[in-house]
CSV table of C-alpha atoms in Angstrom, one decimal:
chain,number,residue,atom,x,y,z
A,31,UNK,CA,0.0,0.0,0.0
A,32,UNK,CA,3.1,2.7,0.9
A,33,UNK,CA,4.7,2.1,-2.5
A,34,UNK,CA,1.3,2.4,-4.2
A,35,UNK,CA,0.6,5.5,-2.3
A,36,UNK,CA,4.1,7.2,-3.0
A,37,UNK,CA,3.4,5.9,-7.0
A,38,UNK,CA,0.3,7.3,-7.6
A,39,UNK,CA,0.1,10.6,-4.9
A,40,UNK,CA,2.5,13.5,-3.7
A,41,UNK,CA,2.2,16.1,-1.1
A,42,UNK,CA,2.0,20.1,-2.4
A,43,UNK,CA,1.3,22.8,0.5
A,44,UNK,CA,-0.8,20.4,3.2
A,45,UNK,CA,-3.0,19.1,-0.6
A,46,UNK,CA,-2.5,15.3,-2.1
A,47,UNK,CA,-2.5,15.4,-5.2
A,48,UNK,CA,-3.2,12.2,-7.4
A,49,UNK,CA,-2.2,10.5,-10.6
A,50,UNK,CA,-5.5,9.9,-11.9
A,51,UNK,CA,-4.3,7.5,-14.4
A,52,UNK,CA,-2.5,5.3,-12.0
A,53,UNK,CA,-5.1,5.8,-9.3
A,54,UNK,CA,-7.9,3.8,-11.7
A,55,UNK,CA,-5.5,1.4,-12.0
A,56,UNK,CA,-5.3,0.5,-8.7
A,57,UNK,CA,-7.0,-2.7,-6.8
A,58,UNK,CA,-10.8,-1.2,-6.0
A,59,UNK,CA,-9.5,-1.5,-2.0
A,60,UNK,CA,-6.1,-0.2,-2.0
A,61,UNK,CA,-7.6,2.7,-3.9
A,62,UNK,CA,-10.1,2.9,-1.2
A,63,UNK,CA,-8.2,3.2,1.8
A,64,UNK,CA,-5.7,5.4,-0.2
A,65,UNK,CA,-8.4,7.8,-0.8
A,66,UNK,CA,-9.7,7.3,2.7
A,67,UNK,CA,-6.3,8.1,4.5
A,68,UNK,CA,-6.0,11.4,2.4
A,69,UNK,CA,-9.4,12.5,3.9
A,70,UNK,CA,-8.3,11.5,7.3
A,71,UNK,CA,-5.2,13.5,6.7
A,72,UNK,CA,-6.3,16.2,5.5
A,73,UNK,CA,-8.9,17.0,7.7
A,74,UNK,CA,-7.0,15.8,11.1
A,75,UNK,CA,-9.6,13.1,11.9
A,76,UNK,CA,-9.6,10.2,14.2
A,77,UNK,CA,-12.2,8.4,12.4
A,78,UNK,CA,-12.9,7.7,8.9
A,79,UNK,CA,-16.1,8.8,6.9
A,80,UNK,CA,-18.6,6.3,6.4
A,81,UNK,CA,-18.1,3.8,3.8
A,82,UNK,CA,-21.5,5.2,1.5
A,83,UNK,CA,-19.4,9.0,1.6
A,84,UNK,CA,-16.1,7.6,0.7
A,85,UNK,CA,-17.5,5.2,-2.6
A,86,UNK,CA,-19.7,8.5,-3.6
A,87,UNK,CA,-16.7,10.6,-3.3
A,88,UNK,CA,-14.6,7.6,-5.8
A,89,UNK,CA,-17.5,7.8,-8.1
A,90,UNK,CA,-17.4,11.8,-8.7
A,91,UNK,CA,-13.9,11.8,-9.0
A,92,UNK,CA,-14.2,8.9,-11.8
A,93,UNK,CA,-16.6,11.1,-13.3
A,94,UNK,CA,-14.4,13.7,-13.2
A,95,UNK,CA,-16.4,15.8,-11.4
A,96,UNK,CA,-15.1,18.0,-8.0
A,97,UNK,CA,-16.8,17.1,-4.7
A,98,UNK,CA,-16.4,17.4,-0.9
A,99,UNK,CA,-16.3,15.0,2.3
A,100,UNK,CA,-15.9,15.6,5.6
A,101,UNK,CA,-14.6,19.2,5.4
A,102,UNK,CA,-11.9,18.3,2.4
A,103,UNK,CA,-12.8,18.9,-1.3
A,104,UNK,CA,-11.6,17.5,-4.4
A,105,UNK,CA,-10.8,19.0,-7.7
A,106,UNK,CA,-10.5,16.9,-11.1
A,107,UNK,CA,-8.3,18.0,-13.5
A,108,UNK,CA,-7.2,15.7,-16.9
A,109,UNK,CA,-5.0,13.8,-15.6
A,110,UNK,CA,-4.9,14.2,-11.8
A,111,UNK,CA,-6.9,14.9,-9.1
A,112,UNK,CA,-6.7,17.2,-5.9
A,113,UNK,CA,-7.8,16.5,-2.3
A,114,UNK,CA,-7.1,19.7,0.2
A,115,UNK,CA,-8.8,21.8,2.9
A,116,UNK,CA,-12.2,22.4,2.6
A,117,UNK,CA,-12.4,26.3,2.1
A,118,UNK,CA,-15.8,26.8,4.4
A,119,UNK,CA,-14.3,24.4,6.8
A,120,UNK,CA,-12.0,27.0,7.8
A,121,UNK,CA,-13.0,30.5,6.9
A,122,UNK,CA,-13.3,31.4,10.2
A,123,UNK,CA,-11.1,29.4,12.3
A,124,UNK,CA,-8.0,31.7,13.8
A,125,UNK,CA,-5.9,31.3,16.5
A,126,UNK,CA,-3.2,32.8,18.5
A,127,UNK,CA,0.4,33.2,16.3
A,128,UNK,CA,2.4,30.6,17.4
A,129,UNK,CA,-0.1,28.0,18.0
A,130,UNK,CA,-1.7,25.2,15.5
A,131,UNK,CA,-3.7,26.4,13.5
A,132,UNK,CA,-6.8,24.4,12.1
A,133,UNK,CA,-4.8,21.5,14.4
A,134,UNK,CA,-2.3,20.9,11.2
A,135,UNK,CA,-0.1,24.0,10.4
A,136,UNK,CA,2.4,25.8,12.6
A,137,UNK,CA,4.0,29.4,11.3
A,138,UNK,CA,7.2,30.6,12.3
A,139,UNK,CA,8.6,33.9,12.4
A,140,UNK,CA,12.2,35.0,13.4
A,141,UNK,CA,10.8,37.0,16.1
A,142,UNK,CA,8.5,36.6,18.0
A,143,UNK,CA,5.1,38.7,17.1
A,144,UNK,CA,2.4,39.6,19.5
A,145,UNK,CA,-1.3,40.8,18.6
A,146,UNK,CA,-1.4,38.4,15.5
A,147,UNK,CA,-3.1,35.8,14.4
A,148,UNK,CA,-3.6,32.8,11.9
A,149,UNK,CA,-6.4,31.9,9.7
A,150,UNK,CA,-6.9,30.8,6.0
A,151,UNK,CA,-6.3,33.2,3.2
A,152,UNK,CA,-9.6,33.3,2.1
A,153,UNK,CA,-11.4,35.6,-0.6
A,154,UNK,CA,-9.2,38.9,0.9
A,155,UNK,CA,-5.7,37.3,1.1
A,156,UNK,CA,-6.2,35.2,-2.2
A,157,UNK,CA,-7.2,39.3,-3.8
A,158,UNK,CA,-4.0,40.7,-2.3
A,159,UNK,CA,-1.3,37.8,-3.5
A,160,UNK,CA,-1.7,37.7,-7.4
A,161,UNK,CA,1.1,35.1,-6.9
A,162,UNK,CA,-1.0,32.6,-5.5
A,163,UNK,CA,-1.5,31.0,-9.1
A,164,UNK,CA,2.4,29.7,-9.0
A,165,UNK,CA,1.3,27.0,-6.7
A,166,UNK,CA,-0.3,25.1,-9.4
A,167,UNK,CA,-3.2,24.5,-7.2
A,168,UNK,CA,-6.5,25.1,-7.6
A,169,UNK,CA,-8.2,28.6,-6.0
A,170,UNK,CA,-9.7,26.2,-3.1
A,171,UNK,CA,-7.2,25.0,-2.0
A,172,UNK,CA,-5.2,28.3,-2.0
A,173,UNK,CA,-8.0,30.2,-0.2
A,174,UNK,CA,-7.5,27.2,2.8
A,175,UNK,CA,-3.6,27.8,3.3
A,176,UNK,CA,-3.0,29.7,6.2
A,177,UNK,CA,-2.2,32.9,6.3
A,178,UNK,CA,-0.8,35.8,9.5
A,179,UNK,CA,-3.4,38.2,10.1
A,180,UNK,CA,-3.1,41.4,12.0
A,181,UNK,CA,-7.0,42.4,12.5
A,182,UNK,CA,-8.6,42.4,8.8
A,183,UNK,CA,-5.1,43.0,7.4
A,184,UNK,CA,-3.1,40.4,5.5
A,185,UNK,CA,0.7,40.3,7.0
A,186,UNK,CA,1.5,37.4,4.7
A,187,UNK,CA,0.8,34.2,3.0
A,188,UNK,CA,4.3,32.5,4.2
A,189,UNK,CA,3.3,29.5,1.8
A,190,UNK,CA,3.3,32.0,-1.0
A,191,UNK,CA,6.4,34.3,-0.3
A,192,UNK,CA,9.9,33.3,-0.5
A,193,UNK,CA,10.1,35.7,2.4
A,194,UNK,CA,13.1,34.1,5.0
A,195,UNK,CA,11.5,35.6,7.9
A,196,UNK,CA,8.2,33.6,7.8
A,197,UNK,CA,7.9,29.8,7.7
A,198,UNK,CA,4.9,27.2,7.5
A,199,UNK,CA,5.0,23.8,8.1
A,200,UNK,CA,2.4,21.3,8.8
A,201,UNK,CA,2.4,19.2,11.8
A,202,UNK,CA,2.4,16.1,10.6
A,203,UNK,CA,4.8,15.7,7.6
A,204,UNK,CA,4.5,14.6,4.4
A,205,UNK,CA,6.0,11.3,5.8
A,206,UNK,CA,3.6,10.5,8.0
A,207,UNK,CA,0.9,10.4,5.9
A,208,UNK,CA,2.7,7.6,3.9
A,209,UNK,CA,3.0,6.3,7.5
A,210,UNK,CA,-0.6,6.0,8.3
A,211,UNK,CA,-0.4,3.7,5.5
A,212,UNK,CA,1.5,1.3,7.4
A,213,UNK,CA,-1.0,0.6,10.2
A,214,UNK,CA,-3.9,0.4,9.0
């Protein structure tokens, strides 16, 4: 299942992004749990989404056609497809700079800053960083990144600047959603 997972998925800015070719070709379960794990991942949870959710979610995207589950969203494209943080599941979640934000994404600063906060870039950051089209990912799940806010005002988009100063990273690594694999 790890080998299958590293083939056919990669990790781009807290997303998974899928080879939608090699995904179809996958055995029906092992494509199941793969897709299953990227939800659970994505959205931080302990438990998985119920079995009806997670085939309806495998039929849309062999459609072709975007859909959401359990507060993560999934865009088609040709030959790929996208799972990432549900916009609306975190357009108003903030907290304190310096804590976990959305319980998957840390940000760092050189020094330490007080009367900020963290919350996703949403419709006003994603207006105020052109840039954000770079990323190759899709407005969704730009507009979920997280992002330092000072009031109403945009400080930055760490995951968008090449700025030294400011860092993201998410809590759990890239690795250990390849991990989860393992056990279950």
């Amino acid at each position: 299942t790890i080998q299958a997972a590293r083939d056919v998925c990669s990790i781009k800015h807290g997303a998974v992004e899928f080879d939608l070719p090699m995904y179809k070709l996958l055995p029906t379960e092992i494509a199941r749990r793969l897709l299953l794990r990227a939800v659970m991942w994505v959205n931080n949870a302990t438990y998985p989404p119920r079995r009806n959710a997670v085939k309806q979610l495998q039929m849309s995207i062999n459609k072709g056609i975007s859909a959401t589950l359990d507060g993560c969203q999934v865009t088609c494209r040709q030959a790929q497809f996208i799972l990432f943080r549900e916009p609306n599941a975190v357009i108003n979640s903030r907290c304190d700079f310096g804590d976990i934000w959305d319980e998957r994404w840390r940000v760092y600063h050189d020094k330490q800053r007080e009367h900020l906060t963290i919350g996703a870039l949403g419709e006003t950051g994603i207006r105020a960083t052109p840039q954000w089209r770079d990323l190759g990912l899709p407005r969704g799940a730009v507009l979920s990144l997280p992002a330092v806010w000072k009031g109403d005002e945009l400080v930055a988009c760490p995951a968008l600047e090449d700025a030294k100063e400011w860092q993201v990273e998410l809590k759990q690594s890239a690795d250990s959603f390849f991990a989860t694999l393992l056990s279950h």
